[in-house]
XYZ file of N, CA, C and O in Angstrom:
680
model
N 2.659 17.030 -37.406
C 2.262 18.345 -36.495
C 2.591 18.959 -36.500
O 3.445 19.014 -35.302
N 2.510 20.346 -36.308
C 3.074 20.934 -35.689
C 3.160 22.148 -33.904
O 1.687 22.233 -34.733
N 3.780 22.174 -33.552
C 3.285 22.912 -32.548
C 3.349 24.213 -32.095
O 4.660 24.834 -32.576
N 2.224 24.799 -31.532
C 2.324 26.538 -32.377
C 3.337 26.620 -30.544
O 3.342 26.531 -29.859
N 3.537 27.917 -30.960
C 4.561 28.794 -29.797
C 3.752 29.932 -29.081
O 3.108 30.394 -29.283
N 3.754 29.359 -28.436
C 2.301 29.946 -27.191
C 3.766 31.152 -26.251
O 3.035 31.891 -25.781
N 4.604 30.821 -25.765
C 5.426 32.241 -24.709
C 6.430 32.390 -25.633
O 7.838 31.620 -26.538
N 7.188 33.054 -24.866
C 8.397 33.324 -25.205
C 9.972 32.661 -24.745
O 10.557 32.372 -25.814
N 9.285 31.388 -23.553
C 10.656 30.576 -23.560
C 10.399 29.432 -24.529
O 11.303 29.138 -24.593
N 8.884 29.617 -25.100
C 8.810 28.238 -26.127
C 9.673 29.200 -27.411
O 10.170 28.237 -28.246
N 9.664 30.441 -27.548
C 10.411 30.988 -28.698
C 11.625 30.933 -28.466
O 12.571 30.430 -29.623
N 12.373 30.888 -27.174
C 13.554 30.907 -27.344
C 14.217 29.692 -27.613
O 16.130 29.424 -27.697
N 13.608 28.589 -27.192
C 14.335 27.189 -27.554
C 13.970 26.688 -29.093
O 14.487 26.060 -28.924
N 13.531 27.462 -29.579
C 13.520 27.122 -30.789
C 14.524 28.027 -32.029
O 13.895 29.001 -32.884
N 15.801 27.117 -32.018
C 16.527 27.849 -33.263
C 16.154 28.099 -34.629
O 15.419 28.430 -34.903
N 16.470 26.582 -34.938
C 15.843 26.683 -36.437
C 15.435 24.929 -36.094
O 15.896 24.472 -35.176
N 14.479 24.746 -37.096
C 13.615 23.122 -37.015
C 15.258 22.173 -36.920
O 15.246 21.478 -36.672
N 16.257 22.956 -37.975
C 17.407 21.278 -38.422
C 18.081 21.743 -37.015
O 18.168 20.532 -36.614
N 18.462 22.673 -36.375
C 18.901 22.717 -34.558
C 18.269 21.796 -33.755
O 18.855 21.134 -33.404
N 17.002 22.350 -33.823
C 16.466 21.180 -32.928
C 16.513 19.991 -32.818
O 15.735 18.714 -32.560
N 16.177 19.268 -34.752
C 16.239 17.700 -34.940
C 17.989 17.618 -34.618
O 17.600 16.382 -33.935
N 18.754 18.039 -34.798
C 19.989 17.949 -34.411
C 19.971 17.207 -32.819
O 20.672 16.193 -32.367
N 19.746 18.126 -32.299
C 19.528 18.472 -30.794
C 18.366 17.300 -30.506
O 18.800 16.641 -28.851
N 16.903 16.936 -30.692
C 16.798 15.812 -30.467
C 17.393 14.268 -30.706
O 16.819 13.626 -30.122
N 18.131 14.561 -31.541
C 18.956 12.611 -32.318
C 19.624 12.361 -31.288
O 19.781 11.569 -30.113
N 20.357 13.662 -30.136
C 21.781 13.595 -29.236
C 20.335 13.241 -27.970
O 21.142 12.237 -27.208
N 19.021 13.597 -27.608
C 19.283 13.964 -26.705
C 18.480 12.303 -26.565
O 17.800 11.776 -25.933
N 17.190 12.294 -27.862
C 16.692 10.651 -27.713
C 17.844 9.144 -27.511
O 17.518 8.260 -26.687
N 18.736 9.946 -27.593
C 19.797 7.955 -27.964
C 20.252 8.524 -26.102
O 20.478 7.110 -26.134
N 20.376 9.667 -25.478
C 20.631 9.523 -24.084
C 19.496 9.361 -23.297
O 19.676 8.357 -22.282
N 18.328 9.501 -23.148
C 17.054 8.590 -23.062
C 16.887 7.130 -23.037
O 16.426 6.121 -22.855
N 17.474 6.870 -24.426
C 17.052 5.021 -24.839
C 18.593 4.618 -23.911
O 18.040 3.513 -23.816
N 19.220 5.297 -24.031
C 20.405 4.563 -23.441
C 20.359 4.487 -21.238
O 19.979 3.811 -20.889
N 19.446 5.205 -21.005
C 18.983 5.673 -20.213
C 18.056 4.667 -19.181
O 17.634 4.376 -18.316
N 17.115 4.862 -20.684
C 15.910 2.923 -20.387
C 16.379 2.069 -19.961
O 16.111 1.528 -19.853
N 17.613 1.969 -21.177
C 18.274 0.360 -20.897
C 18.750 0.670 -19.300
O 18.995 -0.642 -18.857
N 19.638 1.328 -18.971
C 20.424 1.470 -18.091
C 19.320 1.222 -16.424
O 19.784 0.330 -15.783
N 18.304 1.830 -16.683
C 17.203 1.341 -15.456
C 16.685 0.218 -15.434
O 16.424 -0.416 -14.802
N 16.182 -0.220 -17.180
C 15.683 -1.995 -17.244
C 16.872 -2.893 -16.929
O 16.432 -3.483 -16.144
N 17.762 -2.612 -17.396
C 18.802 -3.492 -17.360
C 19.921 -3.861 -15.688
O 19.735 -4.376 -15.022
N 20.508 -2.712 -15.489
C 22.196 -2.428 -14.376
C 20.737 -2.248 -13.376
O 21.345 -2.658 -12.144
N 20.394 -1.542 -13.233
C 19.135 -1.377 -11.955
C 18.735 -2.639 -11.604
O 18.649 -2.987 -10.385
N 18.399 -3.124 -12.278
C 17.396 -4.688 -12.563
C 18.293 -5.446 -11.555
O 17.763 -6.169 -10.516
N 19.701 -5.401 -12.486
C 20.538 -6.905 -12.245
C 21.193 -6.378 -10.340
O 21.598 -7.050 -9.656
N 21.652 -4.942 -10.643
C 21.964 -4.732 -9.390
C 20.717 -5.149 -7.975
O 20.845 -5.371 -6.580
N 19.446 -4.607 -8.326
C 18.607 -5.139 -7.476
C 18.326 -6.357 -7.088
O 18.500 -7.202 -5.852
N 18.280 -6.573 -7.899
C 18.221 -8.600 -7.585
C 19.773 -9.429 -6.771
O 19.257 -9.798 -5.886
N 20.593 -8.309 -7.006
C 21.548 -9.212 -6.308
C 21.302 -8.734 -4.829
O 21.795 -9.539 -3.947
N 21.479 -7.907 -4.694
C 21.204 -6.741 -3.299
C 20.531 -7.369 -2.374
O 20.282 -7.546 -1.373
N 18.979 -7.448 -2.995
C 18.245 -8.309 -2.434
C 18.357 -9.128 -2.107
O 17.913 -9.606 -1.278
N 18.678 -10.117 -2.905
C 18.668 -11.447 -2.910
C 19.818 -11.885 -2.033
O 19.589 -12.864 -1.176
N 21.370 -10.786 -1.561
C 21.697 -10.971 -0.652
C 21.232 -10.840 0.816
O 21.694 -11.550 2.003
N 20.828 -9.702 0.943
C 19.709 -9.288 2.039
C 18.756 -10.781 2.631
O 18.832 -11.041 3.690
N 18.261 -10.988 1.662
C 17.076 -12.483 1.967
C 18.077 -13.349 2.167
O 17.980 -14.193 3.266
N 18.938 -13.972 1.737
C 19.597 -14.918 2.122
C 20.320 -15.094 3.543
O 20.423 -15.689 4.314
N 21.325 -13.684 3.957
C 21.791 -13.860 4.960
C 21.006 -13.597 6.111
O 21.522 -14.288 6.981
N 19.787 -13.073 5.659
C 18.565 -12.990 7.517
C 18.061 -14.302 7.104
O 17.789 -14.554 8.271
N 17.861 -14.824 6.156
C 17.199 -16.161 6.108
C 18.078 -17.432 6.677
O 18.037 -17.890 7.688
N 19.381 -17.005 6.362
C 20.168 -17.864 6.803
C 20.278 -17.670 8.206
O 20.819 -19.002 9.288
N 20.831 -16.567 8.647
C 21.143 -16.284 10.116
C 19.681 -16.743 11.389
O 19.773 -16.803 12.413
N 18.301 -16.927 10.557
C 17.124 -17.213 11.216
C 17.032 -19.116 11.294
O 16.981 -19.308 12.779
N 17.785 -19.642 10.036
C 17.620 -21.041 10.807
C 19.228 -21.401 11.219
O 18.756 -22.349 12.418
N 20.036 -20.820 11.120
C 20.908 -21.058 11.987
C 21.002 -20.748 13.278
O 21.597 -21.841 13.823
N 20.365 -19.860 13.761
C 20.533 -19.475 15.484
C 19.157 -20.615 16.056
O 19.308 -20.770 16.917
N 18.549 -20.836 15.271
C 17.752 -21.988 16.239
C 18.467 -23.262 16.328
O 17.394 -24.080 17.383
N 19.671 -23.703 15.364
C 20.488 -25.156 15.904
C 21.487 -24.372 16.934
O 22.595 -25.341 17.085
N 21.616 -23.311 17.521
C 22.777 -22.943 18.018
C 21.988 -23.770 19.917
O 21.065 -23.311 20.266
N 23.352 -23.468 20.379
C 23.233 -23.719 21.973
C 23.056 -22.407 22.891
O 23.994 -22.391 23.650
N 21.935 -21.726 22.774
C 21.704 -20.556 23.650
C 20.595 -20.282 23.862
O 19.551 -21.387 23.779
N 20.641 -19.669 25.130
C 19.285 -19.339 25.601
C 17.782 -18.731 24.987
O 18.164 -18.175 23.793
N 16.901 -19.818 25.249
C 15.499 -19.517 24.321
C 15.380 -18.117 23.757
O 14.614 -18.167 22.637
N 15.400 -17.198 25.080
C 14.878 -15.650 24.587
C 15.805 -14.907 23.884
O 15.577 -14.486 22.863
N 17.127 -15.284 23.374
C 18.279 -14.582 22.611
C 17.746 -15.463 21.126
O 17.875 -15.061 20.604
N 17.173 -16.719 21.403
C 17.396 -17.529 20.065
C 16.031 -16.794 19.600
O 15.886 -16.470 18.282
N 14.482 -16.440 19.990
C 13.237 -15.657 19.895
C 13.827 -14.203 19.070
O 13.359 -14.223 17.942
N 14.489 -13.882 20.334
C 14.649 -12.451 19.636
C 15.516 -12.462 18.386
O 15.443 -11.410 17.417
N 17.159 -12.908 18.076
C 18.109 -13.189 17.102
C 17.139 -13.796 15.855
O 16.996 -12.935 14.893
N 16.019 -14.565 16.122
C 15.205 -15.242 14.807
C 14.607 -13.906 14.535
O 13.797 -13.834 13.416
N 13.550 -13.840 15.375
C 12.491 -12.485 15.324
C 13.229 -11.268 14.094
O 12.842 -10.505 13.741
N 14.914 -10.956 14.962
C 15.186 -9.807 14.038
C 15.395 -9.963 12.598
O 15.426 -9.408 11.646
N 16.209 -11.651 12.949
C 16.491 -11.732 11.285
C 15.309 -12.198 10.271
O 15.325 -11.992 9.220
N 13.948 -12.333 10.560
C 12.683 -12.259 9.831
C 12.605 -11.250 9.698
O 11.891 -10.977 8.626
N 12.459 -9.843 10.395
C 12.107 -9.138 10.242
C 13.711 -8.503 9.383
O 12.918 -7.495 8.157
N 14.821 -8.680 8.787
C 15.513 -8.387 7.824
C 15.240 -9.213 6.605
O 15.049 -8.221 5.384
N 14.402 -10.562 6.357
C 14.082 -10.955 5.958
C 12.412 -9.949 4.578
O 11.796 -9.768 3.592
N 11.938 -10.170 6.169
C 10.448 -8.956 5.570
C 10.571 -7.857 4.853
O 10.876 -7.118 3.768
N 12.260 -7.205 5.254
C 12.452 -6.142 4.766
C 12.682 -5.998 3.181
O 12.308 -5.264 3.222
N 13.708 -6.840 2.993
C 14.372 -7.364 1.645
C 13.116 -7.397 0.720
O 12.849 -6.715 -0.106
N 11.915 -8.473 1.461
C 11.345 -8.567 0.067
C 10.072 -7.049 -0.167
O 9.527 -6.847 -1.104
N 10.688 -6.049 1.076
C 9.478 -5.624 0.932
C 10.072 -4.142 0.218
O 9.463 -3.482 -0.519
N 11.482 -4.132 0.301
C 12.291 -3.478 -0.962
C 12.305 -3.770 -2.108
O 11.713 -3.215 -2.784
N 12.048 -5.089 -2.499
C 11.853 -5.636 -3.683
C 10.329 -5.077 -4.556
O 10.494 -4.459 -5.508
N 9.413 -5.255 -3.078
C 8.060 -4.796 -3.745
C 8.238 -3.541 -4.106
O 7.310 -3.229 -5.553
N 8.574 -2.910 -3.568
C 8.456 -1.698 -4.128
C 9.690 -0.768 -4.947
O 9.149 0.061 -5.608
N 10.561 -1.259 -5.398
C 11.649 -1.620 -6.831
C 9.883 -1.931 -7.632
O 9.996 -1.638 -8.834
N 10.153 -3.139 -7.541
C 9.323 -3.496 -8.707
C 8.171 -2.651 -8.854
O 7.455 -2.449 -10.614
N 7.148 -1.729 -7.634
C 6.519 -1.244 -8.894
C 6.921 0.609 -8.818
O 6.290 1.071 -9.314
N 8.070 1.013 -8.855
C 8.342 1.853 -9.307
C 9.057 1.562 -11.020
O 8.519 3.398 -11.213
N 9.247 0.216 -11.165
C 9.679 0.549 -12.242
C 8.564 0.831 -13.131
O 9.069 2.279 -14.644
N 7.305 0.801 -13.371
C 6.029 1.772 -14.763
C 6.246 2.791 -15.167
O 5.869 3.777 -15.993
N 6.444 3.594 -13.315
C 6.730 4.669 -12.975
C 7.798 5.251 -13.835
O 7.924 6.127 -14.312
N 8.749 4.837 -13.640
C 10.549 5.583 -14.217
C 10.042 5.232 -15.620
O 10.260 6.022 -16.323
N 9.666 4.193 -16.278
C 9.901 3.863 -17.572
C 8.561 4.545 -18.624
O 8.864 4.924 -19.581
N 7.479 4.884 -17.955
C 6.552 5.837 -18.619
C 7.004 7.276 -18.456
O 6.712 7.636 -19.584
N 7.547 7.397 -17.736
C 8.270 9.121 -17.764
C 9.091 8.944 -18.649
O 8.977 10.021 -19.754
N 10.060 8.226 -18.551
C 10.998 8.345 -20.217
C 10.354 8.060 -21.075
O 10.604 8.825 -22.262
N 9.719 7.316 -21.321
C 8.539 7.248 -22.701
C 7.986 8.295 -23.183
O 8.587 8.506 -24.791
N 7.609 9.571 -22.239
C 7.175 10.327 -22.428
C 8.065 11.861 -23.295
O 7.806 12.072 -24.034
N 9.338 11.480 -22.409
C 10.473 11.999 -22.877
C 11.098 11.622 -24.446
O 11.345 12.638 -25.366
N 11.037 10.204 -24.618
C 11.718 9.699 -25.928
C 10.229 10.289 -27.183
O 10.242 10.954 -28.479
N 9.076 10.148 -26.451
C 7.938 10.451 -27.290
C 7.412 12.301 -27.748
O 7.682 12.550 -29.171
N 8.053 12.503 -26.741
C 8.336 14.661 -26.648
C 9.421 14.585 -27.896
O 9.473 15.266 -29.220
N 10.785 14.243 -27.621
C 11.765 14.320 -28.114
C 12.120 13.531 -29.570
O 12.395 14.212 -30.765
N 11.189 12.633 -29.958
C 10.685 11.668 -31.353
C 10.093 12.992 -31.918
O 10.032 13.059 -33.412
N 8.931 13.578 -31.430
C 8.514 14.521 -32.299
C 9.117 15.633 -32.829
O 8.892 16.296 -33.744
N 9.679 16.410 -31.570
C 10.822 17.199 -32.023
C 11.574 16.702 -32.930
O 12.031 17.943 -34.428
N 11.918 16.061 -33.161
C 12.803 15.769 -34.657
C 11.736 15.229 -36.125
O 13.116 15.418 -36.678
N 10.926 15.325 -35.358
C 10.384 14.830 -36.850
C 9.426 16.717 -37.188
O 9.761 16.850 -38.539
N 8.936 17.206 -36.416
C 9.253 18.906 -36.620
C 9.760 19.818 -36.790
O 9.496 20.966 -37.530
N 10.859 19.654 -35.826
C 11.834 20.323 -35.432
C 11.296 21.570 -34.654
O 12.029 22.425 -34.308
N 10.295 21.595 -33.636
C 9.910 22.782 -32.815
C 10.098 21.848 -31.507
O 9.467 20.755 -31.213
N 10.524 22.947 -30.784
C 10.121 22.648 -29.447
C 9.213 23.306 -28.749
O 8.642 24.712 -29.062
N 8.600 22.766 -27.280
C 7.984 23.328 -26.632
C 8.591 23.546 -25.323
O 8.280 23.002 -24.418
N 8.832 24.778 -24.076
C 9.430 24.723 -23.090
C 8.578 23.800 -21.993
O 9.324 23.485 -21.552
N 7.583 24.660 -22.362
C 6.225 23.984 -21.205
C 6.175 22.399 -21.441
O 5.861 21.614 -20.465
N 6.702 22.035 -22.237
C 6.866 19.959 -22.551
C 7.880 19.916 -22.077
O 8.132 17.840 -22.597
N 9.162 20.209 -21.965
C 10.302 19.724 -21.337
C 10.972 19.852 -20.159
O 9.476 19.847 -19.446
N 11.473 19.299 -19.613
C 11.835 19.470 -18.214
C 11.993 17.752 -17.958
O 11.734 17.780 -16.555
N 12.073 17.223 -18.982
C 11.761 15.720 -18.538
C 12.788 15.429 -17.585
O 13.196 14.621 -16.735
N 14.085 15.771 -17.492
C 15.084 15.455 -16.597
C 15.124 15.541 -15.248
O 15.653 15.019 -14.488
N 14.195 16.631 -15.335
C 13.894 17.293 -13.586
C 12.942 16.400 -13.099
O 13.051 16.168 -12.088
N 11.878 16.159 -13.973
C 11.055 15.188 -13.382
C 11.531 13.588 -13.504
O 10.778 12.837 -12.051
N 12.339 13.175 -14.252
C 13.151 12.304 -14.160
C 13.664 12.289 -12.259
O 13.547 10.689 -12.086
N 14.456 13.403 -12.040
C 15.634 13.024 -10.891
C 14.306 12.675 -9.740
O 14.783 12.261 -9.062
N 13.652 13.359 -9.959
C 12.467 13.710 -8.936
C 11.853 12.553 -8.565
O 12.033 12.459 -7.342
N 11.372 12.174 -10.015
C 10.590 10.863 -9.276
C 11.774 9.222 -8.807
O 11.039 9.117 -8.290
N 12.892 9.361 -9.815
C 13.358 8.983 -8.755
C 14.149 8.817 -7.668
O 14.210 7.755 -6.872
N 14.470 9.957 -7.078
C 14.442 11.085 -5.713
C 13.404 10.142 -4.577
O 13.682 9.374 -3.494
N 12.276 10.314 -5.465
C 10.888 10.286 -4.667
C 10.830 8.098 -4.490
O 10.549 8.282 -3.298
N 11.161 8.005 -5.630
C 10.815 6.224 -5.603
C 11.558 5.537 -5.090
O 11.678 4.482 -4.650
N 12.911 5.889 -5.390
C 14.108 5.182 -4.355
C 14.129 5.227 -2.930
O 14.804 4.395 -2.174
N 13.280 6.531 -1.950
C 13.151 5.801 -0.677
C 13.417 5.228 0.089
O 13.820 5.008 0.658
N 11.844 4.392 -0.172
C 11.602 3.463 0.583
C 11.901 2.601 0.722
O 12.464 1.630 1.386
N 12.839 2.170 -0.422
C 13.213 0.798 -0.762
C 14.221 1.278 -0.536
O 15.132 -0.046 0.290
N 15.307 1.805 -0.474
C 16.658 2.034 0.217
C 16.280 2.149 1.774
O 17.646 1.587 2.413
N 15.521 2.813 2.777
C 15.367 2.537 3.142
C 15.381 1.319 4.348
O 15.307 0.654 5.096
N 14.456 0.245 3.250
C 13.810 -1.234 3.643
C 15.256 -2.001 3.703
O 15.257 -3.036 4.346
N 15.512 -1.594 2.666
C 17.375 -2.217 2.649
C 18.500 -2.218 3.646
O 18.313 -2.867 3.962
N 18.296 -0.693 4.109
C 19.025 -0.354 5.167
C 18.426 -1.011 6.507
O 19.570 -1.426 7.072
N 17.375 -0.754 6.453
C 16.682 -1.773 7.561
C 17.072 -3.358 7.428
O 17.139 -3.939 8.649
N 16.689 -4.067 6.995
C 17.687 -5.195 6.565
C 18.833 -5.766 7.061
O 18.995 -6.052 7.768
N 19.480 -4.812 6.761
C 20.965 -4.465 6.955
C 21.535 -4.362 8.772
O 22.396 -5.358 9.201
N 20.524 -3.575 8.790
C 20.617 -3.231 10.146
C 19.936 -4.550 11.606
O 20.521 -4.607 12.390
N 18.927 -4.680 10.513
C 18.145 -5.561 11.191
C 19.420 -7.083 11.392
O 19.279 -7.986 12.520
N 19.937 -7.203 10.331
C 20.744 -8.598 10.167
C 21.985 -8.185 11.237
O 22.077 -8.996 11.893
N 22.557 -7.293 11.795
C 24.045 -6.937 12.603
C 22.629 -6.657 14.267
O 23.497 -7.306 14.648
N 21.917 -6.384 14.444
C 21.455 -6.264 15.403
C 21.224 -8.018 15.619
O 21.530 -8.048 17.234
N 20.432 -8.628 15.217
C 20.108 -10.218 15.138
C 21.878 -11.330 15.560
O 22.250 -11.739 16.447
N 22.509 -10.539 14.774
C 24.123 -11.211 14.827
C 24.821 -10.903 16.163
O 25.188 -11.487 17.255
N 24.599 -9.655 16.515
C 24.553 -9.401 18.226
C 23.934 -9.501 19.371
O 24.733 -10.099 20.475
N 22.348 -9.638 19.255
C 21.287 -10.464 19.800
C 22.457 -12.289 20.123
O 22.536 -12.954 21.040
N 22.902 -12.705 18.873
C 23.119 -14.062 18.977
C 24.539 -14.779 19.727
O 24.660 -15.367 20.470
N 25.411 -13.124 19.390
C 26.541 -13.790 19.772
C 26.736 -13.202 21.681
O 27.076 -13.772 22.478
N 25.941 -12.069 22.185
C 25.551 -12.015 23.643
C 25.110 -13.426 24.174
O 25.337 -13.814 24.866
N 24.172 -14.150 23.297
C 23.581 -15.042 23.876
C 24.533 -16.313 24.194
O 24.345 -17.069 24.997
N 25.564 -16.234 23.233
C 26.363 -17.145 22.638
C 27.175 -17.484 23.947
O 28.044 -18.352 24.716
N 27.651 -15.700 24.822
C 28.331 -15.641 25.493
C 27.604 -16.033 26.790
O 28.821 -16.316 28.039
N 26.605 -15.530 27.303
C 25.887 -15.710 28.430
C 25.876 -17.578 28.784
O 25.526 -17.741 29.286
N 25.667 -17.922 27.100
C 25.550 -19.256 27.412
C 26.786 -20.275 27.871
O 26.519 -21.755 28.426
N 27.965 -20.124 27.903
C 29.165 -20.340 28.549
C 29.162 -20.178 29.661
O 28.609 -20.329 30.579
């Protein structure tokens, strides 16, 4: 199915069908690689970082309960560590929710470039996947990044409360 040219921008993008097909081969390979990176490397890194945040905050919450420090310091430290656990779980949840949106957009780009590969016609109004993908990635990563940062800050705050409590207990 050939796509009709509607604008001058569309005409400018259509060099020859063979040139467009060659471009489609290159772009399809790039998007397939991008999809693999999003799914494999992104998921692996996410699991490692979030598991680490969860582990250090969870261990901190348990460890502080057995320390000989004033009860008020224990409660504050345990509360901050628990907040770190909740923030890391929240970050994981937000990342999990973002994957379908990212993969859908990458899939749309692959579908478009596959049609270019078949019929050799490009349509400017259907391009711009890179910009939309970058915009979506930036938008979807804000909340998980902030929650991960909050988890690390809560861990540090809890550690400070624990040290101050330990010093006061001396």
